[in-house]
Amino acid sequence: MTIRVLIVDDQAMVRAGFAALLNAQSDIDVVGDAPDGLQAIEASGRTHPDVVLMDVRMPGMDGLEAARRLLDPPPGVVHRPRVLMLTTFDVDDYVYEALRAGASGFLLKDAPPADLIAAVRVVAAGDALLAPSVTRRLIADFARHRPAPRRDPRLRLNGLTPRETEVLELIARGLSNQEIAAHLVLAEQTVKTHIGRILAKLDLRDRAQAVVLAYESGLVQPGAQ
């Protein structure tokens, strides 16, 4: 199946470069581009992309607001693409807010071409792009310095079994499925089953939102190992 991609960046050369790279892949088709968030929303409604590559900082409507609108569309709008945020900085509060809004992850704009291609495929497959070396630090930093209001800490986690809670904690600490399986002495498929149940019970879209919730609920403390 061909992955339909929309590229959103205020720099025309960046859009052209990404488009050339992605269009060279047999399984990826760039269906449009936009220079700002407002035009991105319009283009998404017209082209129905599977993945939106969204720059964080743009004049007019920035990537954060555009991501919010794409991921929480008004009544009657059925299409919801996956959103992959692009940023120049590896720690950016806009990116954290985008993850809270439902973005599937983020990628540095100077990442190697192979990483961009792989990221599009990962996000299109329904997975979150979470590089533990960067994403865990980003989320921990902003959970520490700009925590969201905790109306009822851990309340949403009450429906999880003890094992599911343990798996969620390990996800938030940046462990891969394979590492979680080794840590808990479980089959990797069993870990995948637990994660699927966690996402379903907590009404989360993917791993990225699970990490955010784990910090915001207090299950994982920022800076803890």
CSV table of C-alpha atoms in Angstrom, one decimal:
chain,number,residue,atom,x,y,z
A,1,MET,CA,0.0,0.0,0.0
A,2,THR,CA,1.3,3.4,-0.9
A,3,ILE,CA,1.8,5.9,2.0
A,4,ARG,CA,0.3,9.3,1.2
A,5,VAL,CA,2.4,12.2,2.7
A,6,LEU,CA,1.7,15.9,3.1
A,7,ILE,CA,4.8,18.1,3.8
A,8,VAL,CA,4.3,21.3,5.8
A,9,ASP,CA,7.3,23.7,6.2
A,10,ASP,CA,7.7,27.4,5.6
A,11,GLN,CA,10.8,26.9,3.6
A,12,ALA,CA,10.2,26.0,-0.1
A,13,MET,CA,13.6,24.3,-0.4
A,14,VAL,CA,13.0,22.1,2.5
A,15,ARG,CA,9.6,21.0,1.2
A,16,ALA,CA,11.2,20.3,-2.3
A,17,GLY,CA,14.0,18.4,-0.8
A,18,PHE,CA,11.8,16.2,1.4
A,19,ALA,CA,9.4,15.6,-1.5
A,20,ALA,CA,12.2,14.5,-3.8
A,21,LEU,CA,13.6,12.1,-1.2
A,22,LEU,CA,10.2,10.6,-0.4
A,23,ASN,CA,8.9,10.4,-3.9
A,24,ALA,CA,11.9,8.3,-4.8
A,25,GLN,CA,10.6,5.6,-2.6
A,26,SER,CA,8.3,3.0,-4.3
A,27,ASP,CA,5.9,2.9,-1.3
A,28,ILE,CA,5.6,6.7,-0.6
A,29,ASP,CA,3.7,9.3,-2.6
A,30,VAL,CA,3.9,13.0,-1.7
A,31,VAL,CA,0.4,14.2,-2.3
A,32,GLY,CA,0.9,17.9,-1.4
A,33,ASP,CA,2.7,20.5,0.5
A,34,ALA,CA,1.9,23.7,2.5
A,35,PRO,CA,3.9,26.6,3.8
A,36,ASP,CA,1.9,27.1,7.0
A,37,GLY,CA,-0.5,25.5,9.4
A,38,LEU,CA,-3.7,27.0,7.9
A,39,GLN,CA,-2.9,25.8,4.4
A,40,ALA,CA,-1.9,22.5,5.8
A,41,ILE,CA,-5.4,21.9,7.2
A,42,GLU,CA,-6.9,22.8,3.9
A,43,ALA,CA,-4.5,20.6,2.0
A,44,SER,CA,-5.1,17.7,4.3
A,45,GLY,CA,-8.9,18.0,3.8
A,46,ARG,CA,-8.3,17.9,0.1
A,47,THR,CA,-5.7,15.2,-0.3
A,48,HIS,CA,-6.3,12.9,2.7
A,49,PRO,CA,-2.7,12.1,3.5
A,50,ASP,CA,-1.8,9.1,5.8
A,51,VAL,CA,1.1,11.1,7.3
A,52,VAL,CA,1.7,14.8,7.7
A,53,LEU,CA,5.3,16.0,8.2
A,54,MET,CA,4.7,19.1,10.2
A,55,ASP,CA,7.3,21.8,10.9
A,56,VAL,CA,6.9,23.1,14.5
A,57,ARG,CA,7.8,26.8,14.0
A,58,MET,CA,6.1,28.6,11.1
A,59,PRO,CA,4.7,32.1,10.6
A,60,GLY,CA,0.9,32.5,10.9
A,61,MET,CA,-0.5,29.3,12.3
A,62,ASP,CA,2.3,27.2,13.7
A,63,GLY,CA,2.7,23.4,13.6
A,64,LEU,CA,1.3,22.9,17.1
A,65,GLU,CA,-2.1,24.5,16.4
A,66,ALA,CA,-2.3,22.8,13.0
A,67,ALA,CA,-1.6,19.4,14.6
A,68,ARG,CA,-4.3,20.1,17.2
A,69,ARG,CA,-6.8,20.8,14.5
A,70,LEU,CA,-5.9,17.9,12.4
A,71,LEU,CA,-6.0,15.4,15.3
A,72,ASP,CA,-9.1,16.8,16.8
A,73,PRO,CA,-11.2,17.7,13.8
A,74,PRO,CA,-14.7,19.3,14.0
A,75,PRO,CA,-17.8,17.2,13.8
A,76,GLY,CA,-18.3,15.7,10.3
A,77,VAL,CA,-14.6,15.5,9.5
A,78,VAL,CA,-13.7,11.8,9.4
A,79,HIS,CA,-10.2,11.8,8.2
A,80,ARG,CA,-7.4,12.1,10.8
A,81,PRO,CA,-3.9,11.7,9.5
A,82,ARG,CA,-0.9,10.7,11.6
A,83,VAL,CA,1.3,13.7,12.4
A,84,LEU,CA,5.0,13.6,12.6
A,85,MET,CA,6.5,16.8,13.9
A,86,LEU,CA,9.7,18.3,12.5
A,87,THR,CA,12.0,20.4,14.6
A,88,THR,CA,15.4,22.0,14.5
A,89,PHE,CA,15.9,21.5,18.2
A,90,ASP,CA,16.0,18.2,20.1
A,91,VAL,CA,14.2,19.7,23.1
A,92,ASP,CA,11.3,21.9,22.3
A,93,ASP,CA,8.1,22.6,24.3
A,94,TYR,CA,6.1,22.8,21.1
A,95,VAL,CA,7.0,19.2,20.4
A,96,TYR,CA,5.9,18.1,23.9
A,97,GLU,CA,2.6,19.9,23.5
A,98,ALA,CA,2.2,18.3,20.1
A,99,LEU,CA,2.7,14.8,21.6
A,100,ARG,CA,0.0,15.7,24.2
A,101,ALA,CA,-2.3,16.7,21.3
A,102,GLY,CA,-1.8,13.3,19.7
A,103,ALA,CA,1.1,13.6,17.3
A,104,SER,CA,2.9,10.3,16.7
A,105,GLY,CA,6.3,11.6,17.4
A,106,PHE,CA,9.0,14.0,16.2
A,107,LEU,CA,12.1,14.0,14.0
A,108,LEU,CA,15.0,16.4,13.9
A,109,LYS,CA,15.1,18.2,10.5
A,110,ASP,CA,18.8,17.5,10.1
A,111,ALA,CA,18.3,13.7,10.6
A,112,PRO,CA,19.8,11.5,7.9
A,113,PRO,CA,17.6,10.8,4.9
A,114,ALA,CA,17.2,7.2,5.8
A,115,ASP,CA,15.8,8.2,9.2
A,116,LEU,CA,13.1,10.4,7.6
A,117,ILE,CA,12.1,7.6,5.2
A,118,ALA,CA,11.9,5.1,8.1
A,119,ALA,CA,10.0,7.6,10.3
A,120,VAL,CA,7.3,8.0,7.7
A,121,ARG,CA,6.9,4.2,7.4
A,122,VAL,CA,6.8,3.8,11.2
A,123,VAL,CA,4.2,6.4,11.7
A,124,ALA,CA,2.1,5.3,8.8
A,125,ALA,CA,2.1,1.8,10.3
A,126,GLY,CA,0.4,3.2,13.4
A,127,ASP,CA,3.4,3.2,15.7
A,128,ALA,CA,4.9,6.2,17.5
A,129,LEU,CA,8.3,7.4,16.7
A,130,LEU,CA,9.9,7.4,20.1
A,131,ALA,CA,13.7,7.5,20.2
A,132,PRO,CA,14.4,6.9,23.9
A,133,SER,CA,17.7,8.9,23.8
A,134,VAL,CA,15.8,12.1,22.8
A,135,THR,CA,12.1,11.7,23.4
A,136,ARG,CA,12.3,10.5,27.0
A,137,ARG,CA,14.5,13.4,27.9
A,138,LEU,CA,12.2,15.9,26.2
A,139,ILE,CA,9.1,14.6,27.9
A,140,ALA,CA,10.8,14.4,31.3
A,141,ASP,CA,12.1,18.0,31.0
A,142,PHE,CA,8.8,19.5,30.2
A,143,ALA,CA,6.9,17.3,32.7
A,144,ARG,CA,9.3,18.7,35.3
A,145,HIS,CA,9.2,22.3,34.3
A,146,ARG,CA,5.7,22.6,32.8
A,147,PRO,CA,3.5,19.9,34.3
A,148,ALA,CA,-0.1,19.7,33.2
A,149,PRO,CA,-2.7,20.1,35.9
A,150,ARG,CA,-3.2,16.8,37.6
A,151,ARG,CA,-6.9,16.7,38.4
A,152,ASP,CA,-6.9,13.2,39.7
A,153,PRO,CA,-3.4,11.7,39.7
A,154,ARG,CA,-3.4,8.1,38.6
A,155,LEU,CA,-7.2,8.0,38.3
A,156,ARG,CA,-7.1,7.0,34.7
A,157,LEU,CA,-4.7,4.2,35.5
A,158,ASN,CA,-7.0,2.4,37.9
A,159,GLY,CA,-8.4,0.2,35.1
A,160,LEU,CA,-5.0,-1.3,34.4
A,161,THR,CA,-3.8,-4.6,35.9
A,162,PRO,CA,-0.6,-4.5,37.9
A,163,ARG,CA,1.3,-6.1,35.0
A,164,GLU,CA,-0.1,-3.5,32.6
A,165,THR,CA,0.9,-0.7,34.9
A,166,GLU,CA,4.4,-2.1,35.1
A,167,VAL,CA,4.6,-2.3,31.3
A,168,LEU,CA,3.3,1.3,31.0
A,169,GLU,CA,6.0,2.4,33.4
A,170,LEU,CA,8.7,0.7,31.3
A,171,ILE,CA,7.4,2.2,28.1
A,172,ALA,CA,7.7,5.7,29.7
A,173,ARG,CA,11.2,4.9,30.7
A,174,GLY,CA,12.1,4.4,27.0
A,175,LEU,CA,12.4,0.7,26.8
A,176,SER,CA,11.6,-1.1,23.5
A,177,ASN,CA,9.2,-4.1,23.4
A,178,GLN,CA,12.2,-6.4,23.3
A,179,GLU,CA,13.8,-4.8,26.3
A,180,ILE,CA,10.5,-4.9,28.2
A,181,ALA,CA,10.2,-8.6,27.4
A,182,ALA,CA,13.7,-9.3,28.7
A,183,HIS,CA,13.1,-7.2,31.9
A,184,LEU,CA,9.8,-8.9,32.8
A,185,VAL,CA,10.8,-12.3,31.4
A,186,LEU,CA,7.9,-12.4,29.0
A,187,ALA,CA,7.5,-13.2,25.3
A,188,GLU,CA,7.7,-10.2,23.1
A,189,GLN,CA,4.3,-11.0,21.7
A,190,THR,CA,2.9,-10.9,25.2
A,191,VAL,CA,4.3,-7.5,25.7
A,192,LYS,CA,2.7,-6.3,22.5
A,193,THR,CA,-0.6,-7.7,23.8
A,194,HIS,CA,-0.3,-5.8,27.1
A,195,ILE,CA,0.5,-2.6,25.2
A,196,GLY,CA,-2.5,-3.0,23.0
A,197,ARG,CA,-4.7,-3.4,26.1
A,198,ILE,CA,-3.2,-0.4,27.8
A,199,LEU,CA,-3.9,1.8,24.8
A,200,ALA,CA,-7.4,0.5,24.5
A,201,LYS,CA,-8.2,0.9,28.2
A,202,LEU,CA,-6.8,4.4,28.5
A,203,ASP,CA,-8.2,5.5,25.1
A,204,LEU,CA,-4.7,6.4,23.8
A,205,ARG,CA,-3.8,6.6,20.2
A,206,ASP,CA,-0.3,5.3,20.4
A,207,ARG,CA,2.9,4.9,22.5
A,208,ALA,CA,3.7,8.6,22.4
A,209,GLN,CA,0.5,9.4,24.3
A,210,ALA,CA,1.1,6.6,26.7
A,211,VAL,CA,4.5,8.1,27.6
A,212,VAL,CA,2.9,11.5,28.2
A,213,LEU,CA,0.2,10.1,30.4
A,214,ALA,CA,2.6,8.1,32.4
A,215,TYR,CA,4.4,11.3,33.4
A,216,GLU,CA,1.4,13.4,33.8
A,217,SER,CA,-0.4,10.8,36.0
A,218,GLY,CA,2.6,10.6,38.3
A,219,LEU,CA,3.3,7.0,37.5
A,220,VAL,CA,6.8,8.0,36.4
A,221,GLN,CA,8.7,10.8,38.1
A,222,PRO,CA,10.8,13.1,35.8
A,223,GLY,CA,14.4,12.3,36.2
A,224,ALA,CA,13.8,9.0,37.8
A,225,GLN,CA,15.8,6.0,36.6
